[in-house]
Short mmCIF file of C-alpha atoms and ligand atoms in Angstrom, two decimals:
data_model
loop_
_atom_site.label_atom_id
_atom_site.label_comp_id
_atom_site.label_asym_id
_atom_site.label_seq_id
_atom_site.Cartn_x
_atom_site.Cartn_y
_atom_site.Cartn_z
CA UNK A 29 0.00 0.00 0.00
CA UNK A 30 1.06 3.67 -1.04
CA UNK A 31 1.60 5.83 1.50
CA UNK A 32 3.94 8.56 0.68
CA UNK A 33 1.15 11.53 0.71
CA UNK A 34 0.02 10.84 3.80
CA UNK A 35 3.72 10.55 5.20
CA UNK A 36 4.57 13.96 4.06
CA UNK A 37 1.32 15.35 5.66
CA UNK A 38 1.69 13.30 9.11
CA UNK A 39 5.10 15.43 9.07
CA UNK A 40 4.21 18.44 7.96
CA UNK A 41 0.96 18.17 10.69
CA UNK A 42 3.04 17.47 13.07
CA UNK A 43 5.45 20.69 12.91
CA UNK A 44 2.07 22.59 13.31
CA UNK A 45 -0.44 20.32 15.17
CA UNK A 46 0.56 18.77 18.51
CA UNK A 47 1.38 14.99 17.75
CA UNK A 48 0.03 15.96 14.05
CA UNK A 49 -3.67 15.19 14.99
CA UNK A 50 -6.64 17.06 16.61
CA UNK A 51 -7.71 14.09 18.81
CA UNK A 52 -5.28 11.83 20.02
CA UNK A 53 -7.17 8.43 18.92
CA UNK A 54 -6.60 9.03 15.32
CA UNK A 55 -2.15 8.94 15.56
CA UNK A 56 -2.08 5.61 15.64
CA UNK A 57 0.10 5.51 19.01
CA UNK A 58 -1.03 2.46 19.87
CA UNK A 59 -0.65 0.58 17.30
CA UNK A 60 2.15 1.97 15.46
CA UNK A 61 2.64 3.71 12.66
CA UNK A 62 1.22 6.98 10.92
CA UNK A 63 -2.08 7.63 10.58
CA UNK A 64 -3.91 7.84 6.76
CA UNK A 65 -5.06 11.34 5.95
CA UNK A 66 -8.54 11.28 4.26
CA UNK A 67 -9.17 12.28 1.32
CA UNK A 68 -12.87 12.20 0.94
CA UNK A 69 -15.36 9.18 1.81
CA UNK A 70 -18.76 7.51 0.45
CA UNK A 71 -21.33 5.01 2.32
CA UNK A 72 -19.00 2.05 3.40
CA UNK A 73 -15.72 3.86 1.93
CA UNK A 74 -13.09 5.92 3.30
CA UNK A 75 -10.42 6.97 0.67
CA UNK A 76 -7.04 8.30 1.60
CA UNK A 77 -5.08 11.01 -0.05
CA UNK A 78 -2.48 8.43 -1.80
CA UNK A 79 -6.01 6.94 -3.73
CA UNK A 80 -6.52 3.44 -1.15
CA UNK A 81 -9.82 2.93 -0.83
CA UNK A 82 -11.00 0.95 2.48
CA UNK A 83 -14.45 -0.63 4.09
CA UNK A 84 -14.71 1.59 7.22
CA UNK A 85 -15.66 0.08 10.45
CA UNK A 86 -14.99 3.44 12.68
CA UNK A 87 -17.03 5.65 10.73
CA UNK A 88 -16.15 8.57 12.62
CA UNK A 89 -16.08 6.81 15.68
CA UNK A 90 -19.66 6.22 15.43
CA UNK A 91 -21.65 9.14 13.84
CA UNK A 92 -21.66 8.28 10.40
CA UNK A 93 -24.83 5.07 11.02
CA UNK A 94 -25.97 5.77 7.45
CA UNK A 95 -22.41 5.71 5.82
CA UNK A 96 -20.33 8.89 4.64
CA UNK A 97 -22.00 11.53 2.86
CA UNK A 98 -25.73 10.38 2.96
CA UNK A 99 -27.93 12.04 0.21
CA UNK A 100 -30.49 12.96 2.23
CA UNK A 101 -27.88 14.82 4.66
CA UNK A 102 -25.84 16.46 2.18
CA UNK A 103 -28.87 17.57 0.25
CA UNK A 104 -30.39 19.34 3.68
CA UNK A 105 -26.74 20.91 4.65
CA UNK A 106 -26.22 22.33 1.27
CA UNK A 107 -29.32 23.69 0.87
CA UNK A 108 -29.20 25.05 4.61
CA UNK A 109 -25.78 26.61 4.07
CA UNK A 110 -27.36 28.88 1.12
CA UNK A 111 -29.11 30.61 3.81
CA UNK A 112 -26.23 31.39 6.22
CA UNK A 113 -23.98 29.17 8.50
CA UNK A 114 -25.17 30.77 12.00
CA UNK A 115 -27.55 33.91 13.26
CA UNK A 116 -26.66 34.41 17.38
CA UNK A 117 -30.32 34.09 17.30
CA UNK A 118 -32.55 31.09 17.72
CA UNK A 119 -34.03 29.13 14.78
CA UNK A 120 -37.10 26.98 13.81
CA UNK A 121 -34.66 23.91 13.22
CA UNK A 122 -33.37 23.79 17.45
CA UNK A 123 -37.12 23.50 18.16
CA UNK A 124 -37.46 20.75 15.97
CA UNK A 125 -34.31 18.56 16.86
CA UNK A 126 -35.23 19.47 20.47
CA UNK A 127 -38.59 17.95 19.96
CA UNK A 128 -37.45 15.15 17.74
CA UNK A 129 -35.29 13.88 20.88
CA UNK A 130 -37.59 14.25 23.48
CA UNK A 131 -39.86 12.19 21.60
CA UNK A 132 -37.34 9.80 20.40
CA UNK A 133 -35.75 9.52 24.57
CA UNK A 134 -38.86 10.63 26.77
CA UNK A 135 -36.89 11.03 29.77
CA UNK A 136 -35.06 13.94 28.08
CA UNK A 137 -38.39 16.31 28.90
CA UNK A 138 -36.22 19.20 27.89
CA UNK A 139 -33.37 19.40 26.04
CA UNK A 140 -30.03 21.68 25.54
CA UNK A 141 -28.14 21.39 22.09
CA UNK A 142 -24.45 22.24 22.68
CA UNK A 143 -21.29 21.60 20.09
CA UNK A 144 -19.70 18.08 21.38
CA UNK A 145 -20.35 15.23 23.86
CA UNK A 146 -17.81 16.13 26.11
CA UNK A 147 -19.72 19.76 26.47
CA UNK A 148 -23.02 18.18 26.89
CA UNK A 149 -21.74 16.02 29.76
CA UNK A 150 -19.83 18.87 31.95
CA UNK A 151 -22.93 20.42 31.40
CA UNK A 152 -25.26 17.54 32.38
CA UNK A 153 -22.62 17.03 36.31
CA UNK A 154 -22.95 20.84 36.50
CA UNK A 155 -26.92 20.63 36.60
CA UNK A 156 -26.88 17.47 38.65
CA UNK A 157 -24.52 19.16 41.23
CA UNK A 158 -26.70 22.39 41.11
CA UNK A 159 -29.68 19.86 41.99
CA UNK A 160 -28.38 17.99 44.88
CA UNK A 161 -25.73 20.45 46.03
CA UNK A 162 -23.46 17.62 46.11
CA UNK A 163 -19.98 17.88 44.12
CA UNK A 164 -18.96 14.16 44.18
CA UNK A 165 -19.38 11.85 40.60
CA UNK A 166 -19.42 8.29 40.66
CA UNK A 167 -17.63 7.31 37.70
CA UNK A 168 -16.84 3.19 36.32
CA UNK A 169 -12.88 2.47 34.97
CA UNK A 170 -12.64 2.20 31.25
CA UNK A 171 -16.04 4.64 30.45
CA UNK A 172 -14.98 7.81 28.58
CA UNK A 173 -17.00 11.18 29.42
CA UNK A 174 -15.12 13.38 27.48
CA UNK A 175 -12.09 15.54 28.42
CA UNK A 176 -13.26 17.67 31.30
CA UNK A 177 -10.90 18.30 34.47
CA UNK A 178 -13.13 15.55 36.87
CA UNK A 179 -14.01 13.03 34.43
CA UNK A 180 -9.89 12.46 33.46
CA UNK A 181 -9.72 10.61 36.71
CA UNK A 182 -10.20 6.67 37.47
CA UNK A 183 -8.95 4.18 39.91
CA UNK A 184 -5.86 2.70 40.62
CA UNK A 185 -6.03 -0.96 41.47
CA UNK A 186 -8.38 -2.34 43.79
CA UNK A 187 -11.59 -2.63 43.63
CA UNK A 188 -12.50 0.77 43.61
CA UNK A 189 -10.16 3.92 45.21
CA UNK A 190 -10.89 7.83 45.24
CA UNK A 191 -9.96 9.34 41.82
CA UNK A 192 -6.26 10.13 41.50
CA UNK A 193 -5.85 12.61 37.72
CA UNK A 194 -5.04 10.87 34.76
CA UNK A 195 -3.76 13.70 33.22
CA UNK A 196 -1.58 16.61 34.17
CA UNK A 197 -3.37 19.82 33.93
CA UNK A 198 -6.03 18.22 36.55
CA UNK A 199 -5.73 19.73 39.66
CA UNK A 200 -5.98 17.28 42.38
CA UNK A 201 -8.78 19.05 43.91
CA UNK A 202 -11.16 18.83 40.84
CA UNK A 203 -10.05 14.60 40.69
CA UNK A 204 -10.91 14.25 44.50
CA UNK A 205 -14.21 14.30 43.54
CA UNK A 206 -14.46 11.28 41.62
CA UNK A 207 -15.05 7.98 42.55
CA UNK A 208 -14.55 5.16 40.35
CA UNK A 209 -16.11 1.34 40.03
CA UNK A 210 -15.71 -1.17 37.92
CA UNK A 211 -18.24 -1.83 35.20
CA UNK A 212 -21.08 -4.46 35.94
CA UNK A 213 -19.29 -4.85 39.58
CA UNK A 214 -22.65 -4.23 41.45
CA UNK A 215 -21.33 -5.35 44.66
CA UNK A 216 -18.64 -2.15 44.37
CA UNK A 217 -21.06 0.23 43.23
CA UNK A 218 -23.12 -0.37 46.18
CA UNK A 219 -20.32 -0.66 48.80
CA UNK A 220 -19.25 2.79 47.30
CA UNK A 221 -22.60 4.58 47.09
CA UNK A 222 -23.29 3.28 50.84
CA UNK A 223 -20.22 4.90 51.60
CA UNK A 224 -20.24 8.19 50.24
CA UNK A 225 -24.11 8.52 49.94
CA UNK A 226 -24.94 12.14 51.12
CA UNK A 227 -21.61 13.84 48.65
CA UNK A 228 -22.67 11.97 45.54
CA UNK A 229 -24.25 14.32 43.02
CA UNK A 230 -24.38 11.70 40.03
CA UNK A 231 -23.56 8.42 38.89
CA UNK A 232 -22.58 8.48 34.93
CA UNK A 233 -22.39 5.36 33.19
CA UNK A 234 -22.19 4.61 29.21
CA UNK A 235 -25.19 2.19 29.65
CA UNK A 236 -23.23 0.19 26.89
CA UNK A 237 -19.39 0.71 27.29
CA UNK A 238 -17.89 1.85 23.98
CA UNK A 239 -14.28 3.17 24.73
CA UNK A 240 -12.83 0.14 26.29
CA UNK A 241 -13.83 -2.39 23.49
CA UNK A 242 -17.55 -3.04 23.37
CA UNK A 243 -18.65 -3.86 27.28
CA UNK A 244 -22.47 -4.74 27.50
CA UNK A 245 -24.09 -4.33 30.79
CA UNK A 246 -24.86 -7.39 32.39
CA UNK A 247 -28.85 -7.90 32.94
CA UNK A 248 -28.65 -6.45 36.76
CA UNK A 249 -26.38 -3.63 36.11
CA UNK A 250 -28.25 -0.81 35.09
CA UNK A 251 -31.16 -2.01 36.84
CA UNK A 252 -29.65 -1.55 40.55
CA UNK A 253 -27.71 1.86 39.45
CA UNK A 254 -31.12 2.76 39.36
CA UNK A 255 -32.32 1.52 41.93
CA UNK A 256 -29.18 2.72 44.58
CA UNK A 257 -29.23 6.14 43.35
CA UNK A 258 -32.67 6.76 43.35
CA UNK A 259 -32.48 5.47 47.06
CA UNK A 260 -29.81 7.67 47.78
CA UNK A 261 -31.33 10.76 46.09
CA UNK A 262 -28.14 10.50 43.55
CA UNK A 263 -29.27 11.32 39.94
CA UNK A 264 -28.05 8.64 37.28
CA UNK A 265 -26.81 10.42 34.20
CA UNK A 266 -26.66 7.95 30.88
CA UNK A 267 -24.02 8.97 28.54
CA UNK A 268 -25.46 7.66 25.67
CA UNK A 269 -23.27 9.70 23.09
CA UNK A 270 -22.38 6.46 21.59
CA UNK A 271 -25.34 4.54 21.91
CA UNK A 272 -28.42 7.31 21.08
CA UNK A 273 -29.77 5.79 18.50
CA UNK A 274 -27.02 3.39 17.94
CA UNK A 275 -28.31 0.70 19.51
CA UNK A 276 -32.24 1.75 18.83
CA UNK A 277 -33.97 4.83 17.80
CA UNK A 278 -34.78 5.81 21.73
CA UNK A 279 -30.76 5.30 23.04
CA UNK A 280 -29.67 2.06 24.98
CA UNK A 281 -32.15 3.12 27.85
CA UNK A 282 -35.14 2.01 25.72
CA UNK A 283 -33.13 -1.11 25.03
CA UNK A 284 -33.13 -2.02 28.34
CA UNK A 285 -35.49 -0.26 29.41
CA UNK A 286 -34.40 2.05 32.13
CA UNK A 287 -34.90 5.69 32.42
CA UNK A 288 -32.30 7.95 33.30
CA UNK A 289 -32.83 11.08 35.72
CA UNK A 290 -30.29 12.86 32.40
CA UNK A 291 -29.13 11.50 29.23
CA UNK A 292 -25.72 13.17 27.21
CA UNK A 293 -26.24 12.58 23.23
CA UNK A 294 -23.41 13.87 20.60
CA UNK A 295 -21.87 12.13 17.60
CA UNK A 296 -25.06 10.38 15.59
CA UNK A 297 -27.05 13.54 16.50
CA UNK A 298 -25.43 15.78 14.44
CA UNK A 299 -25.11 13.73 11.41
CA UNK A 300 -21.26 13.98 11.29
CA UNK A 301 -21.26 17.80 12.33
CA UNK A 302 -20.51 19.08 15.78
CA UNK A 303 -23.61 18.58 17.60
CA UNK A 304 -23.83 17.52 21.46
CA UNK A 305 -27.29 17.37 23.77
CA UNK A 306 -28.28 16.92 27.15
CA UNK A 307 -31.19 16.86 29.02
CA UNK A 308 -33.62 15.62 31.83
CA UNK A 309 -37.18 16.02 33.60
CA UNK A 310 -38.52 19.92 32.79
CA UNK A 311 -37.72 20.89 36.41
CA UNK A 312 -33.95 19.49 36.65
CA UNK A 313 -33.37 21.83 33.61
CA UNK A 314 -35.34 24.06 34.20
CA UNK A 315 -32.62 25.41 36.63
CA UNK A 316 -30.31 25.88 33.19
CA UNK A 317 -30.28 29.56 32.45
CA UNK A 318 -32.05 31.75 31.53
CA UNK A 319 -34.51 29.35 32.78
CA UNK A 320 -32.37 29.30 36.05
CA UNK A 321 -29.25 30.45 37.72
CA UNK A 322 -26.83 27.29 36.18
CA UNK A 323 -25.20 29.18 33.72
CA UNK A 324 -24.27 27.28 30.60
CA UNK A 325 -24.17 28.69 26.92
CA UNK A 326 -22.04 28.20 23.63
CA UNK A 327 -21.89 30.85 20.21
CA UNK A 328 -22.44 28.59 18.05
CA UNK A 329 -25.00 26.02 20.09
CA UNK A 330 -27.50 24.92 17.87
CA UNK A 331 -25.74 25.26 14.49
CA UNK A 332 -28.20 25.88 12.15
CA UNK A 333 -25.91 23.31 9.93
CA UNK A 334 -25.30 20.96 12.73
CA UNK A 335 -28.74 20.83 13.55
CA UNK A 336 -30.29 20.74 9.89
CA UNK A 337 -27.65 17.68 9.41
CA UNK A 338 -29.23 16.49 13.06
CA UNK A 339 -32.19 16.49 11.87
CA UNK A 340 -32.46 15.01 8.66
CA UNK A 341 -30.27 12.17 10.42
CA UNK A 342 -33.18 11.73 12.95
CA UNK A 343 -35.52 11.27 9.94
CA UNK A 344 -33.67 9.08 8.39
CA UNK A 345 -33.58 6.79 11.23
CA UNK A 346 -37.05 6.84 11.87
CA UNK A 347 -37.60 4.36 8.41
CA UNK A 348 -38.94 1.11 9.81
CA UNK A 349 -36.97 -1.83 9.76
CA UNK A 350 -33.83 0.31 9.63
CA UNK A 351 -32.51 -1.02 12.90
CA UNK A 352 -33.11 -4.21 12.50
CA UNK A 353 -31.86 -4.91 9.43
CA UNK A 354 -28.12 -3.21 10.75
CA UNK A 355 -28.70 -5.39 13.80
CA UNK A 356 -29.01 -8.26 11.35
CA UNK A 357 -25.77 -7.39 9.39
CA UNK A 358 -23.86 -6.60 12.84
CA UNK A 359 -24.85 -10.21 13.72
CA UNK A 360 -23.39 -12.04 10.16
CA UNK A 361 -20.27 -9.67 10.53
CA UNK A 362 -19.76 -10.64 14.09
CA UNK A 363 -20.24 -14.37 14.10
CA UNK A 364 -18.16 -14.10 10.81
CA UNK A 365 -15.43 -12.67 12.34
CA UNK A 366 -15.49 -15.35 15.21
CA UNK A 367 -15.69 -18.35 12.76
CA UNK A 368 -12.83 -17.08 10.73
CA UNK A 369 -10.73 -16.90 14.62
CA UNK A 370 -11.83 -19.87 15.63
CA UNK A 371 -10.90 -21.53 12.25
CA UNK A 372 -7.49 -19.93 12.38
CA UNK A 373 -6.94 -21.20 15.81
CA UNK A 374 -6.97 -17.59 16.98
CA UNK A 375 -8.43 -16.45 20.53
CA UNK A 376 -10.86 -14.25 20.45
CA UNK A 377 -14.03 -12.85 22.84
CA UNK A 378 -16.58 -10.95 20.98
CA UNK A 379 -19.28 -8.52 22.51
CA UNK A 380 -22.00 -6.74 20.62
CA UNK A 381 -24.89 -4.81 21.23
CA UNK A 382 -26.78 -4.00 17.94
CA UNK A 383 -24.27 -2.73 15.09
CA UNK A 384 -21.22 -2.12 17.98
CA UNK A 385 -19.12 -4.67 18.35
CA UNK A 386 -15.52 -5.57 19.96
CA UNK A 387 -13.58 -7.94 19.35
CA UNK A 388 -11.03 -8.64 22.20
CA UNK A 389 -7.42 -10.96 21.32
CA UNK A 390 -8.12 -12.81 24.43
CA UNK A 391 -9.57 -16.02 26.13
CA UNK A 392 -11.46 -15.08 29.25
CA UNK A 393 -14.88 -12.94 29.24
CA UNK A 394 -14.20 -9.14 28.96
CA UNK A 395 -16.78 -7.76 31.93
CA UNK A 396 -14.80 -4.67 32.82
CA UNK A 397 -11.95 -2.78 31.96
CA UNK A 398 -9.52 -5.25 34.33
CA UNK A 399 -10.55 -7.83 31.96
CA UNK A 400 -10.31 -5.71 28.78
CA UNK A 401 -7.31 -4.66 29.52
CA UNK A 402 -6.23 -8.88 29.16
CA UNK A 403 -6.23 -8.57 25.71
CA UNK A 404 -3.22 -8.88 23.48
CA UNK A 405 -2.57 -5.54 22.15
CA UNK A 406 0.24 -6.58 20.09
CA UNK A 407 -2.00 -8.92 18.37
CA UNK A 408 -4.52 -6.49 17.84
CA UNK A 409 -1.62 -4.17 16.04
CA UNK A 410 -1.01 -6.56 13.73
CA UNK A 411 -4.13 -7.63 12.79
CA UNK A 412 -5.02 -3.65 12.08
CA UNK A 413 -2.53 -3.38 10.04
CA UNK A 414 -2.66 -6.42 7.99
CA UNK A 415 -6.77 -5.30 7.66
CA UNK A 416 -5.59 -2.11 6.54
CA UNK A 417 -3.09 -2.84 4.18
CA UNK A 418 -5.98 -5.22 2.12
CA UNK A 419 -8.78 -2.65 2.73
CA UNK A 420 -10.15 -2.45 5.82
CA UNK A 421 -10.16 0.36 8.17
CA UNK A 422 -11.00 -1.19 11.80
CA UNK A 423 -10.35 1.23 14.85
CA UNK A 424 -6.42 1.80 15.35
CA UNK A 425 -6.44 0.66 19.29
CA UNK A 426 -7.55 -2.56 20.68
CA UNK A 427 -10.06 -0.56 22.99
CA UNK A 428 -12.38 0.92 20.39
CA UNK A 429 -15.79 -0.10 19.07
CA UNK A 430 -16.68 -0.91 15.34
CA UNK A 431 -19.62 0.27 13.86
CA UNK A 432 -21.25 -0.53 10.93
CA UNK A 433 -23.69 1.61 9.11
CA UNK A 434 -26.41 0.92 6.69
CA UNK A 435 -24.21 1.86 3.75
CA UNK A 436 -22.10 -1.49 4.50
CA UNK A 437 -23.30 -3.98 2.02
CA UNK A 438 -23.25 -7.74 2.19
CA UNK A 439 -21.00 -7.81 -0.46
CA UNK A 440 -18.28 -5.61 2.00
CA UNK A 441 -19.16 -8.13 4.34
CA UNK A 442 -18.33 -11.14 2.48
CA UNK A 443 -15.01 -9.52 1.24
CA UNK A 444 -14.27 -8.18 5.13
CA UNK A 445 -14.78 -11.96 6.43
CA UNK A 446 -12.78 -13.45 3.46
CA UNK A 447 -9.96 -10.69 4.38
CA UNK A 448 -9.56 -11.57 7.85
CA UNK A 449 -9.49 -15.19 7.82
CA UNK A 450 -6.05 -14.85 5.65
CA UNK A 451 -5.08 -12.23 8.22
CA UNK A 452 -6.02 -14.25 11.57
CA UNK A 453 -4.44 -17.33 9.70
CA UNK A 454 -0.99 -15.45 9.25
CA UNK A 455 -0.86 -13.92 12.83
C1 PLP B 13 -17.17 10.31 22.11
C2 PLP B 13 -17.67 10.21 23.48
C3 PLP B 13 -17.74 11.33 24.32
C4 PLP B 13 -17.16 12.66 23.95
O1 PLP B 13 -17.80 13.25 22.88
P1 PLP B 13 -16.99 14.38 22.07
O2 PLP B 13 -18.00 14.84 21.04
O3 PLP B 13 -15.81 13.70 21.50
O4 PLP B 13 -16.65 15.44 23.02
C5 PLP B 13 -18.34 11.18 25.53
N1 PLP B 13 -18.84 10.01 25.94
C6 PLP B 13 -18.79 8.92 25.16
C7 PLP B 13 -19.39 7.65 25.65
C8 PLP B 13 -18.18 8.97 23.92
O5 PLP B 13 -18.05 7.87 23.20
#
């Protein structure tokens, strides 16, 4: 595979760009390597600026569910763009994604558009801290929340210790108030929550973790977060920026069934342009100003390109059948993927809820991010990069989901499968 263009641009970013990318998960750091600069991209295919074309399974890390450039998207930003790209002023079109999600997640009553997940879920602790006028966060190793200060903190070992900051930059003071569990360990959670009861403002939880591998709650999980925080007055926040209708139309919490006291929503939302949401019951944000005295507020919340792209995403989604039929595809591409392993001899655990999957280089169950974290990285770098040098673009890190979209065909399928049986064969 050609490479040279992207070389020269990885080099030329990186005299400009810290580390030569504007999130860290695209440089390729843990797998090795330099990361493929994009040319342009269409339904299942990503093309790179040296002309390789590839069947993408990241797909923007998950907001691109109806493949790249959509007709019905592109058509609605282009013609929105025609009449200016943002007014200061409200529009027609944030009533109408507003609306679309309450329906679509009833226990967002009310809803605040903002630019990214990571805004929507600062914003989301700062109303539930506002509410209880409690500061602590109950937090579970291996979720992501974004990049704010208190979120950049999880345990060291042990079954679950008082936050200590992942990154520097993080004053101590804003990490002490996280508290960290591992995921699906119930017997933690409560142990923890007992503990620290009356500072707890929230408990946040991807209801399906995306960022360490796929991680599916087990069938008590979310069940007894609910029922331990409501006990304990603590308001469970879902961050469903990942799975809002990923995993179904109404977010993971109509899945299982479970309604959140505040749900986060970003990447699908805005149709692959900045859009991040949260919201709750009318009277927790109803204390967001103006409404109320939590201030929160963004120039260029509620896009009116972001949310036209939002929007016509939304409709798109509502076509019957449409979730299904990726769950159906998710399902041949996942069992697939395990024959082929198992026929090469290779070990491999597989989780998947809907069209996200993982797919872990290890033997034992992957429950949490201790387990996770048992996979064979090294074998996961190589098996990237033999997929990429025949054509298909997985996630570069071990601890990432795959998504498929509705533009994936079951020809891409076929050809994906046939691809990595040679590759697990030759690890
Ligand atoms: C991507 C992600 C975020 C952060 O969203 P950004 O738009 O990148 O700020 C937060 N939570 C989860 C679960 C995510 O996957």
């Amino acid at each position: 595979m050609k490479t040279t263009t992207s070389k020269k641009l990885f080099a030329a970013a990186q005299r400009v760009i810290p580390g030569g990318v504007n999130s860290p998960v695209r440089a390729f750091r843990s797998v090795g390597g330099h990361p493929l600069f994009i040319k342009r991209a269409k339904g299942s295919r990503l093309y790179d600026v040296d002309g390789n074309g590839f069947i993408d399974y990241v797909l923007s890390w998950g907001p691109m569910i109806l493949g790249h450039a959509p007709a019905p998207i592109i058509r609605a930003i282009t013609r929105a763009a025609a009449h200016g790209t943002s007014y200061g002023a409200p529009t027609e079109l944030e009533v109408r994604l507003a609306q679309m999600i309450a329906e679509a997640v009833p226990s967002m009553q009310q809803v605040r558009l903002v630019n990214s997940g990571t805004e929507a879920i600062m914003s989301a602790i700062r109303v539930a801290r506002a509410h209880t006028k409690r500061d602590g966060v109950l937090k579970f190793e291996g979720c992501y929340h974004g990049h704010a200060d208190y979120l950049l903190a999880k345990a060291g070992s042990g079954v679950a210790t008082l936050g200590l900051p992942d990154s520097p930059g993080v004053p101590r003071d804003f990490a002490r108030h996280t508290l960290t569990a591992p995921y699906n360990d119930i017997a933690a959670v409560q142990k923890l929550i007992e503990a620290h009861a009356g500072e707890l403002a929230c408990v946040i939880v991807e209801p399906v973790a995306g960022n360490m591998g796929v991680v599916p709650p087990h069938d008590e999980f979310l069940p007894m977060l609910r029922t331990l925080t409501r006990k304990h007055g603590i308001l469970l926040i879902f961050d469903e920026v990942i799975t809002g209708f990923r995993v179904h139309y109404g977010g993971a919490q109509a899945l299982y069934r479970i309604m959140p006291d505040m749900t986060c929503l970003g990447k699908i939302i805005g149709g692959g342009l900045p859009v991040g949401a949260y919201g709750g019951a009318r009277e927790l944000m109803q204390q967001v100003a103006p409404a109320g005295p939590v201030y929160q507020a963004g120039t260029l919340s509620g896009n009116p390109l972001a949310v036209t792209a939002g929007i016509a995403m939304l409709k798109e989604l509502q076509t019957p059948g449409i979730y299904r039929k990726l769950e159906e595809r998710a399902r041949v591409l996942a069992d697939g993927l395990g024959e082929a392993a198992k026929k090469a001899g290779v070990p491999l655990i597989q989780t998947r809820v809907g069209s996200m999957m993982g797919a872990f280089f290890t033997k034992e169950p992957v429950v949490d991010y201790a387990t996770a974290k048992q996979s064979d990285t090294q074998r996961y770098a190589k098996f990237f990069h033999r997929m990429l040098g025949k054509g298909v673009y997985f996630a570069p890190s071990q601890f990432e989901a795959a998504f498929l979209s509705t533009a994936h065909t079951p020809r891409d399928l076929t050809q994906t499968l046939a691809t990595a049986y040679t590759v697990f064969r030759a690890l």
